[in-house]
Amino acid sequence: MACWAILPAAAAQGQEVRAEQVRQSISSAVTWLKRDLTRAMEAGRENRAEWTYIAPDNWPGAEALAALALLNAGVATDDPVVVQALDRLAQTRDTVTYNISLKIAALAHADPVRYRDAIHTAAKKLARMQLNNGMWTYSSQDIRASVGGGDNSNTQFALYGLHEAARVGAPIEQNVWRRAAAHWERTQRPDGGWTYSPRHQQPAGYGSMTAAGVASLLICGESLNRSLEGPYTDGACARCGRYATNPRLAAGLKWLGRNFDARRNPNHHTYVYYWLYGVERVGMLSGLKQFGTHDWYREGAAYLVRAQRGDGSWNGSVVDTSFALLFLAKGRRPVLINKLLWADERQANLDRHDCENLTAFLGDRLGEPVAWQLIGLDADVEEWLGAPILYFQGHEFPPFTPSQRESIRKFVDNGGTLLAEACCSRPEFREGFERFAREVFPDEPLAPIDGGHPVWSVLFRVEPRAFPLMGIDVGCRTSVFYLPNDLSCLWEQVDLSHPLTEPALRLGGNIAAYATGRDALPDKLDTVKLLPQADDDETAAPPATAALRVAWLRHSGDWRTDSHALPRLAEYLRQNAGVDVVSQPAVLRADDPALLDHPIAYMTGHGAFRFTTTELDGLRRYLTRGGFLFADACCGREAFDRSFRKTAAELIPGRSLIELPTDHPLIRGEPGFDMRVVQYRDADVLPSENRRPPRLEAVTLEGRVCVVYSPEGFTCGLEDHACLKCRGLRTEDARKLVSNMVLYALSR
């Protein structure tokens, strides 16, 4: 395996590309490819005028490539075009390397159970077709006729097919991988690249074949290294992390970083789409977001969107269109896990294939196939937030600097989920993490996660006694998961004969499902914007303009359940209600004289709280002098609800909370939005009850509403984070309803 550094990304070549452009490009390509594949299959393999640019012997491979591209683009396996192509492939004779390899890949992607026999038979034949030098040539007939000594294009496709077969359970002898790896290492050019054939004595490699070499070494390394760690015993592997650095692989990756160009096949004048197909494979296999300073997917997608024809194809070619579609569709898989390279791989990436195997195990169980990637410690927090999970592991605990610890805290405060693991259950990591947790999360304790937590059942049922699991709750959700015992070695080896492997994969899947809230992941091309959060600095300076600044009341309970609730509300009010609101709220206690400078105040919480006598007096003075308070029991928590009702009764004697009728201007939206019917989060109600009037209660004083309270909760909706157990209003309705509260207060 290589050791590589994560470098800052350079500006993309050419114009920027948007996620919607890529989605439209994929849709157009799917339409064209289905139409072209249908015409070709109807014409038959003996009378195919449309595919004259493809050698007839390779027509089955072209069909397989097109079917594979369609499947990766999200076309269903029961789509008539795909069904016809797959059934034809299953009956295809296994004689041509390209055809066999792509046939295996398409069948394995579509239904490895249904096509098991065809996959295993084809893989067995393909392995037998390997030459003694570790390469493959075009066909079994060429082998019998002793024609040629193989080439790197056939060889990379053969290894791809065998890799896909092994992934779904086909047995492949280790010697196949050893011979292939030896070939690629032996034939690398002096500059670190590869060419089409070792018989060609070019001193310099070129793009498509260098990508083929790197992808092939990654595949061989994964298969050969899986058993290196040794048996998993008592929460550890004796040889964990003892991967030998592969200098050939490292040199190939450096070549890609130096020579990357999404617009042309480097050092070659043709086959740009074949080159980009190879780029996607290296990127997905390695987990690298960048080659050198190049964001390979962003730059490649920008080029492909511009190069696509109006009919949806690239060059009117089924092969070029399939390669381009594979790049766009596979490469844009949303990133589930950013694995943090906090040091070099010998310390920070002890289990090189743990995330790869976990995401493969998950498949599309989170709604669509997902990816993972390596990310640098000094990347921006916005880059970390490109995935819901930031994961790090080690035998020793990382020596994070104060600024790096601050970035990790900011990642969590912005809705990210931190996953840390003591690889091989090492006490050095455990001790370091416990210190880290106390210092970075001083107000949120690290505690064991009990058996009633959704993480034990959200996707799979996992016995809580199987693995110790600890967590830190930040606001409404568990935002930090800590594994004091090893799971990554089990993910790494994927030895399903070990009784703990499947539970370990299932627990990893549950952590992922909890972190995402089972919601759709952001598009790979989306950018993340950090918003200000509620600062507990009680001496914060007032805004420099006349804009509204909401006061966030600090009390004795968990007053800051969702730190971005008010900043996100402020953004919504500016964009949708024309109210100039300062993003940063003023955090104040109820007895602070500065409270009188803020016409609107807000409070929330989960648990019980109490105001002191002076705080009650201060809040009473604020309300009687025209102030307005909106509040909620976050997640509908009963402990906060009881405390708030007691407080409301003490605030203004004789003025208790009363339920607002649905025709009240605040609910009817005068001014604002008509909110007489709202939607609730799935955790709150049955689907049949999901639309109903909001339940709001109020305290009135001299004919005006001075306190509005939601016992059901709207704060989680304002925050809009992934949370399985959060209750209350959905995001859009929460923001509209609370906007009505603000508009009502300002208009009275």
CSV table of C-alpha atoms in Angstrom, one decimal, residues 259-466:
chain,number,residue,atom,x,y,z
A,259,ASN,CA,0.1,14.9,-14.8
A,260,PHE,CA,-3.6,15.0,-14.1
A,261,ASP,CA,-5.7,16.7,-16.7
A,262,ALA,CA,-9.4,16.1,-17.0
A,263,ARG,CA,-9.6,17.4,-20.5
A,264,ARG,CA,-7.2,15.0,-22.2
A,265,ASN,CA,-5.5,11.6,-21.7
A,266,PRO,CA,-2.1,12.8,-20.4
A,267,ASN,CA,0.8,12.0,-22.7
A,268,HIS,CA,-1.7,10.4,-25.2
A,269,HIS,CA,-3.8,12.0,-27.9
A,270,THR,CA,-6.9,9.8,-27.7
A,271,TYR,CA,-9.1,7.8,-25.3
A,272,VAL,CA,-10.0,10.6,-22.9
A,273,TYR,CA,-13.2,8.8,-21.8
A,274,TYR,CA,-11.3,5.6,-21.1
A,275,TRP,CA,-8.8,7.7,-19.1
A,276,LEU,CA,-11.6,9.3,-17.0
A,277,TYR,CA,-13.1,5.8,-16.4
A,278,GLY,CA,-9.7,4.8,-15.0
A,279,VAL,CA,-9.5,8.0,-12.9
A,280,GLU,CA,-12.9,7.2,-11.3
A,281,ARG,CA,-11.8,3.6,-10.4
A,282,VAL,CA,-8.6,4.9,-8.8
A,283,GLY,CA,-10.4,7.6,-6.9
A,284,MET,CA,-13.1,5.2,-5.5
A,285,LEU,CA,-10.6,2.4,-4.7
A,286,SER,CA,-8.1,4.6,-3.0
A,287,GLY,CA,-10.5,6.9,-1.2
A,288,LEU,CA,-8.6,9.9,-2.5
A,289,LYS,CA,-10.5,13.1,-3.1
A,290,GLN,CA,-7.6,14.6,-4.9
A,291,PHE,CA,-4.7,13.5,-7.1
A,292,GLY,CA,-2.0,16.0,-6.0
A,293,THR,CA,-3.9,19.2,-5.9
A,294,HIS,CA,-6.7,18.2,-8.3
A,295,ASP,CA,-10.2,17.4,-7.2
A,296,TRP,CA,-10.5,14.6,-9.7
A,297,TYR,CA,-14.3,14.3,-9.7
A,298,ARG,CA,-15.1,18.0,-9.8
A,299,GLU,CA,-12.7,18.6,-12.7
A,300,GLY,CA,-13.8,15.5,-14.6
A,301,ALA,CA,-17.5,16.3,-14.2
A,302,ALA,CA,-17.0,19.9,-15.4
A,303,TYR,CA,-15.3,18.6,-18.5
A,304,LEU,CA,-17.9,15.9,-19.2
A,305,VAL,CA,-20.8,18.2,-18.8
A,306,ARG,CA,-19.3,20.5,-21.4
A,307,ALA,CA,-18.3,17.7,-23.8
A,308,GLN,CA,-21.7,16.0,-23.8
A,309,ARG,CA,-23.6,16.2,-27.1
A,310,GLY,CA,-27.1,17.5,-27.3
A,311,ASP,CA,-28.5,14.0,-27.8
A,312,GLY,CA,-27.1,12.9,-24.4
A,313,SER,CA,-24.1,10.9,-25.7
A,314,TRP,CA,-20.4,11.4,-25.9
A,315,ASN,CA,-19.2,11.1,-29.5
A,316,GLY,CA,-22.3,9.1,-30.4
A,317,SER,CA,-20.5,6.0,-29.0
A,318,VAL,CA,-21.9,3.4,-26.6
A,319,VAL,CA,-18.4,2.9,-25.2
A,320,ASP,CA,-17.5,6.5,-24.7
A,321,THR,CA,-20.9,7.2,-23.3
A,322,SER,CA,-20.7,4.3,-20.9
A,323,PHE,CA,-17.3,5.3,-19.7
A,324,ALA,CA,-18.5,8.9,-19.1
A,325,LEU,CA,-21.7,7.8,-17.4
A,326,LEU,CA,-19.7,5.5,-15.1
A,327,PHE,CA,-17.4,8.4,-14.1
A,328,LEU,CA,-20.3,10.7,-13.4
A,329,ALA,CA,-22.6,8.2,-11.6
A,330,LYS,CA,-20.1,6.2,-9.6
A,331,GLY,CA,-17.9,9.1,-8.8
A,332,ARG,CA,-20.7,11.2,-7.4
A,333,ARG,CA,-21.7,8.7,-4.8
A,334,PRO,CA,-22.3,10.7,-1.6
A,335,VAL,CA,-19.5,10.4,0.9
A,336,LEU,CA,-20.6,8.7,4.1
A,337,ILE,CA,-17.3,8.7,5.9
A,338,ASN,CA,-14.3,11.0,5.9
A,339,LYS,CA,-11.4,9.0,7.3
A,340,LEU,CA,-9.0,11.5,9.0
A,341,LEU,CA,-5.4,11.1,8.1
A,342,TRP,CA,-4.1,12.7,11.3
A,343,ALA,CA,-0.5,11.4,10.6
A,344,ASP,CA,1.0,9.1,7.9
A,345,GLU,CA,-0.8,5.9,7.1
A,346,ARG,CA,1.4,3.8,9.4
A,347,GLN,CA,-0.2,5.6,12.3
A,348,ALA,CA,-3.5,7.0,11.1
A,349,ASN,CA,-4.7,4.3,8.6
A,350,LEU,CA,-3.8,1.0,10.3
A,351,ASP,CA,-6.7,-0.7,8.6
A,352,ARG,CA,-6.5,0.4,5.0
A,353,HIS,CA,-9.8,-1.3,3.8
A,354,ASP,CA,-12.0,-0.8,6.8
A,355,CYS,CA,-14.2,2.0,5.3
A,356,GLU,CA,-14.2,0.4,1.9
A,357,ASN,CA,-15.5,-2.9,3.3
A,358,LEU,CA,-18.0,-1.2,5.5
A,359,THR,CA,-19.5,0.9,2.7
A,360,ALA,CA,-19.6,-2.2,0.5
A,361,PHE,CA,-21.4,-4.1,3.2
A,362,LEU,CA,-24.0,-1.2,3.4
A,363,GLY,CA,-24.6,-1.2,-0.3
A,364,ASP,CA,-27.7,0.8,-0.9
A,365,ARG,CA,-29.2,0.2,2.6
A,366,LEU,CA,-29.1,3.9,3.3
A,367,GLY,CA,-31.1,4.6,0.2
A,368,GLU,CA,-28.3,4.7,-2.4
A,369,PRO,CA,-24.7,3.4,-2.6
A,370,VAL,CA,-22.3,5.4,-0.6
A,371,ALA,CA,-18.6,6.1,-0.7
A,372,TRP,CA,-15.8,7.0,1.7
A,373,GLN,CA,-12.6,9.1,1.3
A,374,LEU,CA,-9.4,10.0,3.1
A,375,ILE,CA,-9.2,13.6,4.3
A,376,GLY,CA,-6.4,15.7,5.7
A,377,LEU,CA,-6.3,16.9,9.3
A,378,ASP,CA,-5.8,20.5,8.1
A,379,ALA,CA,-8.6,20.5,5.6
A,380,ASP,CA,-11.3,23.1,6.2
A,381,VAL,CA,-14.2,22.2,8.5
A,382,GLU,CA,-16.5,22.7,5.5
A,383,GLU,CA,-14.6,19.9,3.7
A,384,TRP,CA,-15.0,17.6,6.7
A,385,LEU,CA,-18.7,18.4,6.7
A,386,GLY,CA,-18.9,17.0,3.1
A,387,ALA,CA,-19.6,13.7,4.9
A,388,PRO,CA,-21.8,13.2,8.0
A,389,ILE,CA,-19.1,11.1,9.7
A,390,LEU,CA,-15.5,12.1,10.6
A,391,TYR,CA,-13.7,8.9,11.6
A,392,PHE,CA,-10.3,8.4,13.1
A,393,GLN,CA,-8.5,5.5,14.7
A,394,GLY,CA,-5.0,4.6,16.0
A,395,HIS,CA,-3.0,2.6,18.4
A,396,GLU,CA,-1.8,5.9,19.9
A,397,PHE,CA,-4.1,8.9,20.3
A,398,PRO,CA,-3.5,11.7,17.9
A,399,PRO,CA,-1.5,14.7,19.2
A,400,PHE,CA,-4.1,17.3,18.1
A,401,THR,CA,-3.1,20.9,18.4
A,402,PRO,CA,-5.5,23.4,20.1
A,403,SER,CA,-6.6,24.7,16.7
A,404,GLN,CA,-7.3,21.2,15.5
A,405,ARG,CA,-9.3,20.4,18.6
A,406,GLU,CA,-11.3,23.5,17.9
A,407,SER,CA,-12.0,22.4,14.4
A,408,ILE,CA,-13.2,19.0,15.6
A,409,ARG,CA,-15.6,20.8,18.0
A,410,LYS,CA,-16.8,23.1,15.2
A,411,PHE,CA,-17.4,20.0,13.0
A,412,VAL,CA,-19.6,18.5,15.7
A,413,ASP,CA,-21.4,21.8,16.5
A,414,ASN,CA,-22.3,22.1,12.8
A,415,GLY,CA,-24.1,18.7,12.8
A,416,GLY,CA,-21.3,16.3,12.1
A,417,THR,CA,-20.8,13.0,13.8
A,418,LEU,CA,-17.4,12.1,15.2
A,419,LEU,CA,-16.4,8.4,15.3
A,420,ALA,CA,-13.2,7.4,17.2
A,421,GLU,CA,-11.9,3.9,17.7
A,422,ALA,CA,-9.1,2.5,19.8
A,423,CYS,CA,-7.7,0.1,17.2
A,424,CYS,CA,-6.7,-3.2,18.7
A,425,SER,CA,-8.3,-1.9,21.9
A,426,ARG,CA,-5.1,-0.1,22.8
A,427,PRO,CA,-5.0,1.6,26.2
A,428,GLU,CA,-2.9,4.4,24.9
A,429,PHE,CA,-5.7,5.5,22.6
A,430,ARG,CA,-8.3,5.0,25.2
A,431,GLU,CA,-6.5,7.2,27.8
A,432,GLY,CA,-5.9,9.9,25.1
A,433,PHE,CA,-9.5,9.9,23.9
A,434,GLU,CA,-10.9,10.2,27.4
A,435,ARG,CA,-8.7,13.3,28.1
A,436,PHE,CA,-9.7,14.7,24.7
A,437,ALA,CA,-13.4,14.3,25.5
A,438,ARG,CA,-13.1,16.1,28.8
A,439,GLU,CA,-11.2,19.0,27.2
A,440,VAL,CA,-13.1,19.4,24.0
A,441,PHE,CA,-16.6,18.7,25.3
A,442,PRO,CA,-16.4,19.9,28.9
A,443,ASP,CA,-20.1,20.4,29.3
A,444,GLU,CA,-21.1,17.1,27.7
A,445,PRO,CA,-20.1,13.9,29.5
A,446,LEU,CA,-18.7,10.8,27.8
A,447,ALA,CA,-21.0,8.0,28.9
A,448,PRO,CA,-21.9,4.4,28.0
A,449,ILE,CA,-24.7,4.1,25.4
A,450,ASP,CA,-27.6,2.2,26.9
A,451,GLY,CA,-29.5,-0.6,25.2
A,452,GLY,CA,-32.5,1.6,24.4
A,453,HIS,CA,-30.5,3.9,22.2
A,454,PRO,CA,-31.5,3.8,18.5
A,455,VAL,CA,-28.0,2.9,17.4
A,456,TRP,CA,-28.6,-0.7,18.5
A,457,SER,CA,-31.6,-1.1,16.2
A,458,VAL,CA,-31.9,1.7,13.6
A,459,LEU,CA,-30.8,-0.5,10.6
A,460,PHE,CA,-29.9,-3.9,12.1
A,461,ARG,CA,-30.6,-5.5,15.5
A,462,VAL,CA,-27.3,-5.6,17.4
A,463,GLU,CA,-26.9,-7.0,20.8
A,464,PRO,CA,-25.6,-4.2,23.0
A,465,ARG,CA,-23.4,-6.6,24.9
A,466,ALA,CA,-21.5,-7.4,21.7
